[in-house]
Structures are given as C-alpha cells and as structure tokens.
Amino acid sequence: MFNTGKELLELCKEKNRKISEIVIEREMEHNKMSFDELMDKMKLVLDTMLKSAHSGLDKEIISVSKLSGGNAKKLEDYKNSGRTICGDLINSAMAKALSTSEVNASMGKIVAAPTAGASGIVPSALITVKEKFNLTEENMIHGLFTAGGIGEIIAKNATISGAEGGCQAECGAASAMAAAAVVEMAGGDVEASLNAASFALTNVMGLVCDPVAGLVEFPCALRNASGVINALLSADLAMAGIKSLIPFDEVVEAMYMVGKAMPESLKETALGGVAATPTGEEFKRRVL
Amino acid sequence: MKEYGIFDILGPVMIGPSSSHTAGAARLGKIGMEIAGSGFHRVRFYLHGSFAKTYRGHGTDRALVAGVLGMEPSDERIKDSLNIARDRGIDIEFMEADLGYVHPNTVKMVFYYKDRDVYYVTGSSIGGGSIIVIDINGNEVEFTGDYPTILIKYEDQKGTISRISAILSDEDINIATMKVTREGNVATMVMEIDNPIKSKVIDRIRNLDEILYVKGINSIRRA
C-alpha cells in the first residue's frame, strides 16, 4: 500500500519495481483479479482513449451546445501543412488532446482521466511518446497504471475536482499523471517520474476553473492542449536530470492549499475568469 | 482518507461532457427506474440547482432519460435518448425546481403508470459519477447504488433486524452497511450487501410477518 509519493518511491526501491508494477500488484490483490484480467480491463480503457484521441483529427466534431468544436481537425491540418512554429510532435499532441475534448463535449465516449474535463491529456501524452520511441500497446497500458497511481496520490492527499481545487486540480493532475507515465515509458527511473509530476503541477499551480457558460468546452479544451505539452516538457526536464526543489508530496499539498484559498468564483461556478467576461456572459445568456 | 482504485482515477468510461452532470445523471435515471419499476408511460424530472441551470449544455436531460430507459453511462445512444423515449411512447418533461437543502446536482424523478400509483425517487450526483439516492416516495434514505442494495419497510418490533440478517447469513450474503430509521411505528432499513441479489432472498424477507415492503436493487454500474 502507498498513500504518498514517498511511500511509493520506497516501495519501488524495496521491491526493485517500476511504479506501474507496484500499482498492478496492488490492484490485482485489491480487486482479486489475475494479471491477465487486469490487463484486459485496462485495454478497454486504452481502446476508448485511442479512439477519442483520433476521431476529431479528420472530421469536425461540434459540441452539443454548438459553442465550440472542429479545432482538432484545424490543428491537424495545420500540422500537415509543415509550416508550424513548434513542429510536428507538439502540434500533433495538441491536436489529439483537442480531439478527446471535442468528443467529450459532443457527448461521445471518453475515459475520465482523472475527470471528463481533463480527459484529453493522458491519452495524447501516451500516444505521443509511444510513437516517438516506437513502443508497444503493452507499454502504454503500463503507462496507464503509472498515471493512475500518481492520480490516486493526488486524489487522496489533495483533490482532482475543479469545483474543489480549480483547473490545477483537474488538468494539473492529468498533466502530472501523464508526465510520470511518459517518463517511465521513456526509460526514466521512479524519482524522475515523481520529479516530472512535481514540475507539471508546479507549472500550473493556481490555474482557475472558469468554464464559459458552465460548459466543459472553453477554455477546457485549450487547457487540455496546453496540459499535454506541460506533461511532455515536464517529463523532458526530469529526464534531463533536473530535480524538483520541493518534493512531490509537498507540491501536492501546496496545490490543495492553493485550491482551498481560491474563491468560489474561480472553481467551476462560471462566475469568474474568462467565464465572467462580457463575452463569456453573453455566451451564457445564449446557451441557457 | 478516501480509498481510490485505479479505475476510479482512469474512469469511468463514459459519454461526455461531465462525470457529474452526464455520467452521474445517467446512473441516477437508471437507479430511479430500477427502484420505481418499469412500465411507466410518463416521467417528470424536477431539476434542482446546477442541474436546473446547466442541464441542456451538459446533456443532463438526455443522460437522465437514457438512464430511465435502462442505458449505462457509456452507452453511445445517450445522445439520442430523447428521440428513443418518444419512439417508445414515453412522455418526458423537465421542470426547474427548488428541492430544498440538497446537493446542487439533485433531481426528483416522478414515474407515472397506468395501472398503479405514481412513484418518485430523488437523488444527487455528487461528483466523478458518484450518486446518492436520498428520498423514495417521501422516505428519507441514503445509499449510493455502488453495491447491491435491499430496501425494507416494516412495522417496528423486537427481533426484526436479527430475523432479516439471519436470512442473509443463511443465504451466504455479507452485509456491507446497514442503516435503520424509524418514523412512527414504521422502520425503513437500507442495506448494502456484497453479493448480487437473488429473488429468493427478497421473497424470504417478504414472507416475514412484519414486512410492509421490500425491494432489491442491483448495483448501478459506473461505466
């Protein structure tokens, strides 16, 4: 059992295991499932993720409210033009994150990771790193267990709810989960995974949840796009050997405290941030 | 510290856009239907708080209807549930309402039948797809639908709880939680159990003299 990053690190060291292996062992025991059953169940999660991350790339997906959509395809087309500023990898990752967000807003099928609003980040990060290093589907499934383990620690010690902690708790947590997972997938050690998760949370500490018209659309989809890049760059920082000055568990605690200190208007109520701008208010009137 | 499993974090697999306003709403509709029973020709939804304010944009309306039609939160037909209900000849109505001091995402679902009395179930979607049922036909209850649940109303008398638990133990069923409340002489018991509910168990409880009502509800899947 582990409740904190420190405990997870100690378990990994003691048993000479990766984060994913520790989480898999714990889940097998907890759910009384065999290794194969657990892998099959996670495969279903992965399949849904793969589908949602791709289906918006070649066709426009418009939200139920008709407020947003079609941006994943726009970005994918732009990437294919070959004249981007950030290059193929970053644009492709952003497009896949937007795709899942658009599927979500159109009442399509997604996996909450850790929430529906932040569901684009983990799938896109894992796909990006799988393609970059020619990894297998099995590597991605292991990555999901690592991501889940980090998400659990954040959920237990802080929150993964935008209503409780703002967007830092949803997209921030998703980026931390993804960062730790892709470090492991890319061959980094457990400490590097925790450093990457710390960076991802630190980078967006204080990010507010301000959905226009209260809908999971704008700026949610945008923050999924920037969230996956946050995950990837945090992973690179950690893989380079850069260490977080503040340990992961303390960063998680700090995120929680910042969330508590945030006024209600900035926590999913659509009463602050871009939701409360004149244009945001106008969209609210139009939708409701 | 709340316990989480991996599929609480990477899950549910659900129809978007919101775990609380869509996936939780579908589960509420489904548990409402399971409790009230099928065969209704009209359902009226009283939407409270955030449900009332944002139900269209979040598809809460479609998810609730999908639930009462028996769909899971991951069913891709949720999007078309309003049309499916119409095709099945079920009238659907949504009203904004103040349901009092309850969670902001609360709905009262009233089921209308041709051959029996109206039946209502009130529940809240409390985040991440988790739900609680708080009222059944005016009886205050509290259960999540995560476990198979048995609801029992009985004339309060000594030994009822032990007679009921003896039946469960005899049927090799483990009780996870049990809550008993009493109003006047009538007690309401909500029991969450670890094993799927068999009709034989419900029949055996029903055969006890003091039982007024018993209902078994199998768990409402999260994904």
XYZ file of C-alpha atoms in Angstrom:
511
model
C 0.000 0.000 0.000
C 1.079 3.552 -0.642
C -0.614 6.851 0.140
C 2.143 9.252 -0.787
C 4.881 9.702 -3.345
C 7.441 8.983 -0.651
C 5.812 5.662 0.207
C 5.539 4.771 -3.470
C 9.226 5.538 -4.016
C 10.219 3.433 -1.009
C 8.085 0.510 -2.204
C 9.624 0.700 -5.670
C 13.142 0.747 -4.206
C 12.488 -2.027 -1.709
C 10.999 -4.362 -4.305
C 13.097 -3.098 -7.215
C 9.969 -2.379 -9.249
C 8.629 0.325 -11.522
C 5.654 2.426 -10.425
C 3.387 0.579 -12.885
C 4.394 -2.793 -11.428
C 3.663 -1.689 -7.864
C 0.242 -0.361 -8.915
C -0.533 -3.528 -10.890
C 0.345 -5.769 -7.933
C -1.774 -3.671 -5.590
C -4.763 -3.689 -7.983
C -4.565 -7.459 -8.535
C -4.687 -8.005 -4.810
C -7.333 -5.365 -4.130
C -9.718 -6.481 -6.900
C -8.890 -10.183 -6.638
C -8.101 -10.169 -10.343
C -5.495 -12.100 -12.269
C -2.792 -10.225 -14.166
C -4.496 -11.016 -17.470
C -7.928 -9.877 -16.281
C -6.495 -6.595 -15.079
C -4.639 -6.045 -18.355
C -7.797 -6.807 -20.336
C -9.761 -4.283 -18.294
C -7.133 -1.595 -18.835
C -7.040 -2.480 -22.536
C -10.692 -1.412 -22.761
C -9.762 1.920 -21.163
C -6.900 2.330 -23.638
C -9.090 1.447 -26.632
C -11.611 4.138 -25.701
C -8.769 6.630 -25.247
C -7.191 5.819 -28.607
C -10.486 6.238 -30.383
C -11.345 9.560 -28.750
C -7.836 10.952 -29.369
C -8.079 10.267 -33.109
C -11.675 10.722 -34.154
C -11.539 14.531 -34.186
C -8.431 14.683 -36.390
C -10.053 14.027 -39.747
C -13.586 15.240 -39.136
C -15.042 18.243 -37.373
C -16.674 17.386 -34.070
C -19.072 20.061 -32.823
C -20.254 20.307 -29.208
C -23.826 19.700 -28.091
C -24.172 23.389 -27.221
C -22.699 24.266 -30.663
C -20.424 26.698 -28.842
C -17.185 25.011 -29.895
C -15.552 22.275 -31.921
C -13.671 21.472 -35.101
C -10.358 22.687 -33.686
C -8.619 19.304 -33.508
C -9.018 18.932 -37.263
C -7.926 22.536 -37.826
C -4.717 21.929 -35.868
C -4.058 18.552 -37.524
C -4.451 20.149 -40.957
C -2.138 22.977 -39.920
C 0.456 20.471 -38.715
C 0.207 18.641 -42.015
C 0.966 21.898 -43.830
C 4.523 21.537 -42.475
C 4.836 25.190 -41.569
C 4.265 25.162 -37.827
C 6.286 27.009 -35.221
C 6.531 24.213 -32.667
C 6.895 21.287 -35.030
C 5.030 18.050 -35.664
C 5.316 16.397 -32.273
C 3.897 19.280 -30.262
C 1.152 20.130 -32.736
C 0.183 16.512 -33.122
C -0.012 16.096 -29.344
C -2.173 19.197 -29.000
C -4.481 18.033 -31.792
C -5.020 14.678 -30.091
C -5.786 16.346 -26.758
C -8.295 18.633 -28.504
C -9.823 15.624 -30.241
C -10.707 13.904 -26.963
C -12.031 17.158 -25.502
C -14.230 17.636 -28.547
C -15.519 14.065 -28.411
C -16.381 14.720 -24.772
C -18.232 17.964 -25.488
C -20.207 16.296 -28.280
C -21.485 13.559 -25.944
C -19.148 10.947 -27.364
C -17.365 8.252 -25.382
C -14.245 9.145 -23.362
C -12.408 7.976 -20.269
C -12.393 10.402 -17.340
C -8.653 10.776 -16.636
C -8.927 11.809 -13.892
C -12.036 13.785 -14.946
C -14.013 14.240 -18.142
C -12.908 17.871 -18.381
C -9.233 16.857 -18.365
C -9.700 13.653 -20.364
C -7.568 14.703 -23.359
C -4.201 14.965 -21.643
C -3.232 11.426 -20.599
C -4.234 9.712 -23.883
C -2.393 12.238 -26.045
C 0.805 12.164 -23.956
C 0.953 8.361 -24.013
C 0.280 8.126 -27.744
C 2.894 10.795 -28.476
C 5.628 9.010 -26.538
C 4.639 5.616 -27.900
C 5.013 6.938 -31.464
C 8.227 8.808 -30.694
C 10.016 5.724 -29.303
C 8.202 3.024 -31.299
C 6.783 1.477 -28.150
C 4.031 -1.116 -27.897
C 0.452 -1.076 -26.743
C 1.627 -3.010 -23.693
C 3.972 -0.134 -22.810
C 1.001 2.230 -22.983
C -1.074 0.006 -20.713
C 1.764 0.014 -18.179
C 1.938 3.783 -18.566
C -1.733 3.993 -17.654
C -1.093 2.175 -14.390
C 1.695 4.620 -13.565
C -0.570 7.553 -14.423
C -3.329 6.077 -12.280
C -1.004 5.571 -9.327
C 0.073 9.219 -9.394
C -3.547 10.340 -9.804
C -4.536 8.296 -6.776
C -1.930 10.010 -4.612
C -3.196 13.424 -5.728
C -6.840 12.442 -5.168
C -6.093 11.071 -1.707
C -3.966 13.932 -0.443
C -5.498 16.837 -2.338
C -8.331 16.831 -4.855
C -8.964 16.119 -8.536
C -12.182 18.132 -8.649
C -12.369 21.525 -10.357
C -15.176 22.543 -8.020
C -12.854 21.952 -5.079
C -9.454 22.935 -6.421
C -9.811 24.719 -9.758
C -8.318 23.620 -13.075
C -4.920 22.966 -11.442
C -6.642 20.027 -9.735
C -8.061 18.607 -12.978
C -5.724 19.479 -15.856
C -2.823 19.890 -13.416
C -3.384 16.415 -12.015
C -3.816 14.961 -15.513
C -0.530 16.535 -16.632
C 1.273 15.221 -13.546
C -0.130 11.732 -14.156
C 0.857 11.847 -17.833
C 4.320 13.257 -17.084
C 5.152 10.482 -14.611
C 3.827 7.859 -17.028
C 5.785 9.003 -20.061
C 8.997 9.246 -18.032
C 8.602 5.580 -17.138
C 7.711 4.703 -20.743
C 10.809 6.534 -21.953
C 13.025 4.627 -19.543
C 13.325 7.113 -16.687
C 13.521 5.998 -13.074
C 10.931 6.392 -10.313
C 12.492 9.568 -8.949
C 12.396 11.128 -12.399
C 8.702 10.226 -12.690
C 7.960 11.967 -9.391
C 10.043 14.986 -10.395
C 8.145 15.215 -13.677
C 4.821 15.049 -11.836
C 6.039 17.782 -9.464
C 7.018 20.028 -12.376
C 3.688 19.555 -14.120
C 1.727 20.518 -11.001
C 4.041 23.400 -10.162
C 3.836 24.825 -13.691
C 0.074 25.349 -13.464
C -0.314 25.958 -9.755
C -3.165 28.377 -9.231
C -4.851 27.697 -12.567
C -8.523 28.542 -12.158
C -11.598 26.697 -13.429
C -13.676 29.207 -15.384
C -15.821 27.387 -17.937
C -17.732 29.714 -20.235
C -21.471 29.213 -19.701
C -20.560 26.471 -17.214
C -19.858 24.080 -20.080
C -16.893 21.737 -20.384
C -15.712 23.414 -23.607
C -13.892 26.717 -23.412
C -11.256 27.112 -22.035
C -11.253 23.401 -21.078
C -10.222 22.092 -24.499
C -7.431 24.680 -24.744
C -6.132 23.644 -21.346
C -6.086 20.029 -22.449
C -3.900 21.093 -25.379
C -1.528 23.074 -23.164
C -1.814 20.373 -20.483
C -0.338 17.664 -22.676
C 2.563 19.934 -23.588
C 3.046 20.678 -19.892
C 3.252 16.918 -19.313
C 5.759 16.359 -22.119
C 8.051 19.251 -21.209
C 7.919 18.302 -17.515
C 8.960 14.788 -18.495
C 11.884 16.124 -20.532
C 13.004 18.360 -17.658
C 13.022 15.352 -15.344
C 14.696 13.037 -17.864
C 17.476 15.609 -18.181
C 18.193 15.010 -14.511
C 16.673 18.245 -13.236
C 15.212 17.809 -9.771
C 12.237 19.491 -8.167
C 13.416 21.590 -5.238
C 10.128 20.787 -3.499
C 9.271 17.075 -3.105
C 6.204 15.744 -4.939
C 4.101 15.221 -1.791
C 4.658 18.805 -0.688
C 3.781 20.100 -4.149
C 0.525 18.111 -3.970
C -0.207 19.592 -0.549
C 0.581 23.086 -1.828
C -1.779 22.601 -4.791
C -4.511 21.597 -2.337
C -3.918 24.660 -0.156
C -3.959 26.939 -3.202
C -7.243 25.314 -4.258
C -8.727 25.953 -0.835
C -7.598 29.558 -0.908
C -9.218 30.129 -4.307
C -12.540 31.950 -4.194
C -15.632 30.006 -5.212
C -15.981 32.239 -8.284
C -12.880 30.559 -9.745
C -13.901 26.976 -9.034
C -16.239 25.711 -11.745
C -19.037 28.139 -10.927
C -18.614 30.129 -14.161
C -18.663 33.317 -12.056
C -15.040 34.330 -12.626
C -12.146 34.220 -15.072
C -12.969 34.221 -18.777
C -16.479 32.941 -17.957
C -17.291 36.274 -16.290
C -16.091 38.497 -19.131
C -18.740 40.419 -21.087
C -18.405 37.966 -23.972
C -18.440 34.986 -21.613
C -21.641 36.312 -20.037
C -23.158 36.788 -23.490
C -22.470 33.130 -24.351
C -24.024 32.117 -21.058
C -27.224 34.007 -21.905
C -27.280 32.450 -25.345
C -26.794 28.869 -24.131
C -29.076 28.834 -21.079
C -8.523 9.366 3.608
C -10.838 8.126 0.876
C -9.707 4.966 -0.897
C -9.276 5.024 -4.661
C -8.723 2.210 -7.101
C -7.031 2.639 -10.464
C -10.349 2.659 -12.337
C -11.700 5.436 -10.130
C -8.863 7.592 -11.474
C -8.842 6.279 -15.063
C -12.577 6.033 -15.372
C -15.405 5.897 -15.742
C -15.512 5.103 -19.442
C -18.387 7.418 -20.134
C -20.310 9.596 -22.504
C -19.265 13.224 -22.014
C -19.182 16.004 -21.235
C -19.325 15.835 -17.438
C -18.904 12.987 -14.959
C -21.290 14.689 -12.534
C -23.795 16.204 -14.980
C -23.824 13.408 -17.572
C -22.458 10.083 -16.258
C -23.898 10.627 -12.769
C -27.207 11.739 -14.282
C -27.427 8.545 -16.351
C -26.822 6.482 -13.218
C -29.474 8.435 -11.320
C -32.002 7.804 -14.092
C -31.159 4.140 -14.110
C -31.394 3.664 -10.359
C -34.657 5.637 -10.342
C -36.079 3.271 -12.931
C -34.781 0.207 -11.045
C -36.438 1.401 -7.838
C -39.719 2.630 -9.324
C -40.053 -0.287 -11.734
C -40.616 -0.360 -15.488
C -43.925 0.039 -17.308
C -44.211 3.825 -16.854
C -45.642 5.961 -19.637
C -44.500 9.336 -18.348
C -41.543 10.660 -16.364
C -41.289 14.140 -14.966
C -37.866 15.376 -13.868
C -37.618 18.178 -11.310
C -34.142 19.651 -11.694
C -32.537 21.479 -8.791
C -29.570 23.875 -8.558
C -26.795 23.390 -11.074
C -28.806 20.639 -12.780
C -31.574 23.184 -13.396
C -29.198 25.861 -14.664
C -26.953 23.847 -16.978
C -28.832 20.696 -17.956
C -29.079 21.358 -21.680
C -25.419 22.184 -22.294
C -24.251 19.198 -20.254
C -26.719 16.767 -21.776
C -28.089 16.100 -18.282
C -31.586 15.817 -19.789
C -30.519 13.194 -22.328
C -28.495 11.303 -19.721
C -31.386 11.152 -17.238
C -33.742 9.908 -19.923
C -31.168 7.371 -21.129
C -30.926 6.121 -17.562
C -34.650 5.638 -17.123
C -34.609 3.756 -20.450
C -32.030 1.425 -18.892
C -28.856 2.653 -20.581
C -25.427 2.642 -18.918
C -23.289 5.846 -18.662
C -21.088 4.534 -21.508
C -23.962 3.918 -23.945
C -23.439 5.876 -27.154
C -27.213 6.098 -27.657
C -27.434 8.581 -24.746
C -27.199 11.389 -27.260
C -30.415 10.207 -28.949
C -32.302 9.211 -25.814
C -34.996 11.890 -26.138
C -35.942 10.518 -29.558
C -35.755 6.926 -28.329
C -38.155 7.754 -25.472
C -40.557 9.377 -27.921
C -40.420 6.306 -30.169
C -41.278 4.136 -27.173
C -44.254 6.335 -26.365
C -42.854 7.667 -23.091
C -43.658 11.311 -22.276
C -40.747 13.231 -20.831
C -40.977 16.540 -19.002
C -38.323 18.720 -17.365
C -39.091 21.353 -14.745
C -36.804 23.617 -12.745
C -37.481 23.277 -9.039
C -36.206 24.193 -5.601
C -35.879 20.871 -3.792
C -34.644 22.471 -0.558
C -31.335 21.957 1.241
C -29.915 19.324 -1.048
C -26.775 18.939 -3.182
C -26.708 21.362 -6.168
C -26.924 18.444 -8.618
C -30.188 16.932 -7.485
C -33.153 15.573 -9.420
C -36.555 14.321 -8.365
C -37.845 11.745 -10.842
C -41.579 11.093 -10.856
C -42.741 7.978 -12.692
C -46.352 7.690 -13.882
C -48.058 4.347 -14.522
C -51.437 3.440 -15.980
C -52.087 0.593 -13.533
C -50.552 1.866 -10.294
C -49.707 4.958 -8.249
C -47.069 7.469 -9.196
C -43.679 6.707 -7.729
C -40.855 9.106 -7.101
C -37.147 8.863 -6.439
C -34.840 11.766 -5.573
C -31.086 11.571 -5.862
C -27.926 13.667 -6.194
C -24.879 13.403 -8.420
C -22.079 14.181 -6.008
C -19.035 14.183 -8.313
C -16.985 11.877 -10.513
C -20.081 9.883 -11.462
C -20.867 9.021 -7.830
C -24.502 9.329 -6.796
C -26.666 9.063 -3.705
C -30.370 8.305 -3.533
C -31.904 10.489 -0.816
C -35.660 10.013 -0.991
C -38.069 7.344 -2.202
C -41.738 8.329 -2.103
C -41.135 10.584 0.880
C -38.947 8.111 2.772
C -35.556 9.595 3.507
C -32.822 7.138 2.586
C -29.140 7.323 1.737
C -27.346 4.864 -0.488
C -25.000 5.019 -3.436
C -26.013 2.284 -5.845
C -22.390 1.105 -5.875
C -23.444 -2.059 -4.041
C -26.473 -4.291 -4.434
C -28.974 -2.673 -2.064
C -32.024 -4.003 -0.252
C -34.718 -1.559 0.900
C -37.138 -2.764 3.533
C -40.058 -1.104 5.332
C -41.545 -2.899 8.283
C -43.651 -2.435 11.384
C -41.095 -1.910 14.067
C -40.869 -4.738 16.576
C -38.227 -6.588 18.520
C -36.093 -9.029 16.589
C -36.843 -7.913 13.019
C -33.251 -6.978 12.283
C -31.995 -10.303 13.550
C -34.623 -12.202 11.524
C -33.577 -10.351 8.365
C -29.871 -10.798 8.984
C -30.434 -14.487 9.714
C -31.946 -14.902 6.247
C -28.969 -13.143 4.658
C -26.479 -15.184 6.599
C -28.362 -18.351 5.693
C -28.139 -17.328 2.017
C -24.405 -16.700 2.434
C -24.696 -12.950 1.866
C -22.404 -10.470 3.580
C -23.822 -7.113 4.720
C -21.550 -4.176 3.857
C -23.581 -1.398 5.503
C -26.935 -1.180 7.252
C -28.960 1.851 8.223
C -32.298 1.853 10.024
C -34.541 4.851 10.605
C -37.996 4.988 12.148
C -40.974 7.217 11.685
C -43.939 6.472 13.926
C -44.128 2.706 14.056
C -42.697 2.145 10.592
C -38.993 1.478 10.195
C -37.026 1.833 6.985
C -33.921 -0.251 6.510
C -31.325 0.273 3.786
C -28.780 -2.491 3.462
C -25.839 -2.586 1.085
C -24.578 -6.114 0.503
C -21.521 -7.646 -1.125
C -23.288 -10.231 -3.302
C -25.745 -9.876 -6.181
C -29.371 -10.022 -5.042
C -31.297 -13.210 -5.760
C -35.099 -13.089 -5.906
C -35.253 -15.938 -3.392
C -33.690 -13.699 -0.729
C -36.205 -10.944 -1.368
C -39.074 -13.483 -1.235
C -37.863 -14.885 2.075
C -37.685 -11.400 3.622
C -41.125 -10.548 2.225
C -42.573 -13.602 3.963
C -41.745 -12.243 7.418
C -44.994 -11.061 9.049
C -43.969 -7.503 9.868
C -42.657 -6.613 6.386
C -44.614 -3.923 4.539
C -42.338 -3.521 1.565
C -39.101 -4.970 0.274
C -37.124 -4.187 -2.830
C -33.795 -5.407 -4.143
C -31.753 -3.126 -6.391
C -28.688 -4.471 -8.094
C -25.717 -2.135 -8.281
C -25.710 0.575 -10.928
C -22.539 0.270 -12.931
C -20.227 3.233 -13.118
C -19.123 2.620 -16.683
